Amino acid sequence: MAARADGKGEACARGERIGDFESWANRYDDFYPAGTRLDREYRLSRLLVMAGRSWITHIDNRLRAETGQTRARWQALFTLAFGPQPATLTDVGQRLFVQWPTLVRVVEGLVADGLITRVDNPRDGRSKLISLTPAGMAVVKKIQPILDQERAAVLADLDDAELEQCAELLHRIFARVASL
């Protein structure tokens, strides 16, 4: 990866790798000998987790500062915007991989703020149906360009083929985890 004009990415250009922990993990080789399959698997899984956490933290901070929305809230709004409405709470929870109590708290907050509606499901009295309101769609439209800009900045050094390759590899990993 080449160094960027703004100086960011210089560590990678010098050969240092984000996520390396040789400076503090002096007993790592006792657990995962260098160059082994276990070593490569551990480092990859660690980088996946660190990349996800870094992305989430960065996006959470920016969106909270600019829109006041937490990740749980904007992800619920986007899930509704992307799919058919109204949707059951169960459907939204499954799409988000979120447990019921967490989703109920998020939905209650979004309802209170007028961003979604929640009504009884006429086909199943035990469930609720939720839909975006115009105010909720306005929040989605405010957040989307921020996400698009941040995603473009993070992925700028990858060409289309690399994006497809990364997506395919991550899909395979995700599918494998889901099958366990």
Coordinates of C-alpha atoms in Angstrom, one line a residue:
M1 CA 0.0 0.0 0.0
A2 CA 1.5 3.4 -0.9
A3 CA 1.8 6.3 1.5
R4 CA -1.0 8.8 1.1
A5 CA -0.2 12.4 0.4
D6 CA -1.7 13.5 3.7
G7 CA 0.8 11.3 5.6
K8 CA -1.7 8.8 6.7
G9 CA -0.8 5.3 5.9
E10 CA 2.9 5.9 6.2
A11 CA 3.3 3.2 8.7
C12 CA 2.0 0.7 6.2
A13 CA 4.2 2.1 3.5
R14 CA 7.3 1.5 5.8
G15 CA 6.3 -2.1 6.2
E16 CA 4.7 -1.8 9.6
R17 CA 1.4 -3.5 9.8
I18 CA -1.7 -2.4 11.6
G19 CA -2.6 -4.9 14.2
D20 CA 0.9 -6.4 14.7
F21 CA 1.5 -6.8 18.3
E22 CA 5.1 -8.0 18.5
S23 CA 6.0 -5.0 20.6
W24 CA 4.0 -6.4 23.5
A25 CA 3.0 -10.0 22.7
N26 CA 6.5 -11.4 23.5
R27 CA 5.0 -14.8 24.3
Y28 CA 2.8 -15.1 21.3
D29 CA 5.0 -17.7 19.6
D30 CA 4.5 -20.0 22.7
F31 CA 0.9 -20.3 21.6
Y32 CA 1.1 -19.9 17.8
P33 CA 4.5 -20.7 16.3
A34 CA 5.4 -18.2 13.5
G35 CA 4.5 -19.2 10.0
T36 CA 2.1 -22.0 10.9
R37 CA -1.5 -22.2 9.8
L38 CA -2.6 -21.5 13.4
D39 CA -0.5 -18.3 13.3
R40 CA -2.0 -17.1 10.1
E41 CA -5.6 -18.0 11.2
Y42 CA -5.1 -16.2 14.5
R43 CA -3.7 -13.1 12.9
L44 CA -6.5 -13.0 10.3
S45 CA -9.2 -13.4 12.9
R46 CA -7.7 -10.8 15.1
L47 CA -7.4 -8.3 12.1
L48 CA -11.1 -9.0 11.2
V49 CA -12.2 -8.1 14.7
M50 CA -9.9 -5.1 15.0
A51 CA -11.0 -3.8 11.6
G52 CA -14.6 -4.2 12.5
R53 CA -14.2 -2.5 15.8
S54 CA -12.2 0.4 14.4
W55 CA -14.8 1.0 11.7
I56 CA -17.7 0.8 14.2
T57 CA -16.0 3.2 16.6
H58 CA -15.1 5.7 13.9
I59 CA -18.6 5.6 12.3
D60 CA -20.3 5.7 15.7
N61 CA -18.3 8.8 16.8
R62 CA -18.9 10.6 13.5
L63 CA -22.6 9.8 13.3
R64 CA -23.3 10.6 16.9
A65 CA -21.6 13.9 16.6
E66 CA -23.3 14.9 13.3
T67 CA -26.7 13.3 13.7
G68 CA -27.1 12.3 17.4
Q69 CA -27.9 8.7 16.2
T70 CA -26.3 5.7 17.8
R71 CA -25.3 2.7 15.7
A72 CA -28.3 0.6 17.0
R73 CA -30.7 3.3 15.9
W74 CA -29.3 4.1 12.5
Q75 CA -28.9 0.4 11.7
A76 CA -32.5 -0.2 12.6
L77 CA -33.6 2.7 10.4
F78 CA -31.6 1.5 7.4
T79 CA -32.9 -2.1 7.9
L80 CA -36.4 -0.8 7.6
A81 CA -35.5 1.5 4.7
F82 CA -33.9 -1.3 2.7
G83 CA -36.7 -3.9 3.2
P84 CA -40.4 -4.2 2.9
Q85 CA -42.5 -2.3 5.4
P86 CA -44.2 -2.8 7.7
A87 CA -41.8 -5.4 9.2
T88 CA -42.2 -7.4 12.4
L89 CA -39.8 -6.9 15.2
T90 CA -38.7 -10.5 14.8
D91 CA -37.8 -9.9 11.2
V92 CA -35.8 -6.7 12.0
G93 CA -34.0 -8.4 14.9
Q94 CA -33.0 -11.3 12.6
R95 CA -31.7 -8.9 9.9
L96 CA -29.7 -7.0 12.5
F97 CA -28.5 -10.1 14.4
V98 CA -29.8 -8.4 17.6
Q99 CA -31.4 -9.9 20.6
W100 CA -35.0 -9.1 21.5
P101 CA -34.4 -6.9 24.6
T102 CA -31.9 -4.7 22.8
L103 CA -34.2 -4.3 19.8
V104 CA -37.2 -3.4 21.9
R105 CA -35.3 -0.6 23.7
V106 CA -34.1 0.7 20.3
V107 CA -37.6 0.6 18.8
E108 CA -39.1 2.3 21.8
G109 CA -36.7 5.2 21.5
L110 CA -37.3 5.5 17.7
V111 CA -41.1 5.5 18.3
A112 CA -40.7 8.1 21.0
D113 CA -38.7 10.3 18.6
G114 CA -41.3 9.9 15.8
L115 CA -38.8 8.1 13.5
I116 CA -40.9 4.9 13.2
T117 CA -44.4 3.7 14.0
R118 CA -45.3 0.6 15.9
V119 CA -48.7 -1.0 15.5
D120 CA -50.3 -4.3 16.5
N121 CA -49.9 -7.0 13.9
P122 CA -53.5 -7.9 12.7
R123 CA -52.3 -11.4 11.7
D124 CA -50.7 -12.1 15.0
G125 CA -51.8 -10.4 18.2
R126 CA -48.5 -11.2 19.9
S127 CA -46.3 -9.3 17.5
K128 CA -45.9 -5.7 16.4
L129 CA -45.3 -4.2 13.0
I130 CA -42.9 -1.2 12.5
S131 CA -42.5 1.2 9.7
L132 CA -40.4 4.3 9.0
T133 CA -42.0 7.7 9.3
P134 CA -41.1 10.5 6.9
A135 CA -38.9 11.9 9.8
G136 CA -37.2 8.5 10.0
M137 CA -36.5 8.5 6.2
A138 CA -35.1 12.0 6.6
V139 CA -32.6 10.6 9.2
V140 CA -31.7 7.8 6.8
K141 CA -31.1 10.4 4.0
K142 CA -29.0 12.5 6.3
I143 CA -26.8 9.5 7.4
Q144 CA -26.3 7.9 4.0
P145 CA -23.9 10.5 2.5
I146 CA -21.8 10.4 5.7
L147 CA -21.6 6.6 5.5
D148 CA -20.9 6.7 1.8
Q149 CA -18.1 9.3 2.3
E150 CA -16.5 7.3 5.1
R151 CA -16.7 4.0 3.3
A152 CA -15.2 5.6 0.2
A153 CA -12.3 7.0 2.2
V154 CA -11.6 3.7 3.9
L155 CA -11.8 1.7 0.7
A156 CA -10.2 4.2 -1.7
D157 CA -6.9 2.2 -2.1
L158 CA -8.8 -0.9 -3.3
D159 CA -9.8 -1.3 -6.9
D160 CA -13.1 -2.9 -7.9
A161 CA -11.5 -6.4 -8.3
E162 CA -10.0 -6.2 -4.8
L163 CA -13.4 -5.0 -3.4
E164 CA -15.0 -8.1 -5.0
Q165 CA -12.3 -10.4 -3.8
C166 CA -12.5 -9.1 -0.2
A167 CA -16.3 -9.3 -0.3
E168 CA -16.1 -12.9 -1.5
L169 CA -13.6 -14.0 1.1
L170 CA -15.6 -12.3 3.9
H171 CA -18.8 -13.9 2.6
R172 CA -17.1 -17.3 2.8
I173 CA -15.9 -16.7 6.3
F174 CA -19.4 -15.4 7.4
A175 CA -21.1 -18.4 5.8
R176 CA -18.8 -20.8 7.5
V177 CA -19.4 -19.2 10.9
A178 CA -23.1 -19.3 10.3
S179 CA -23.0 -23.0 9.5
L180 CA -21.3 -23.9 12.8

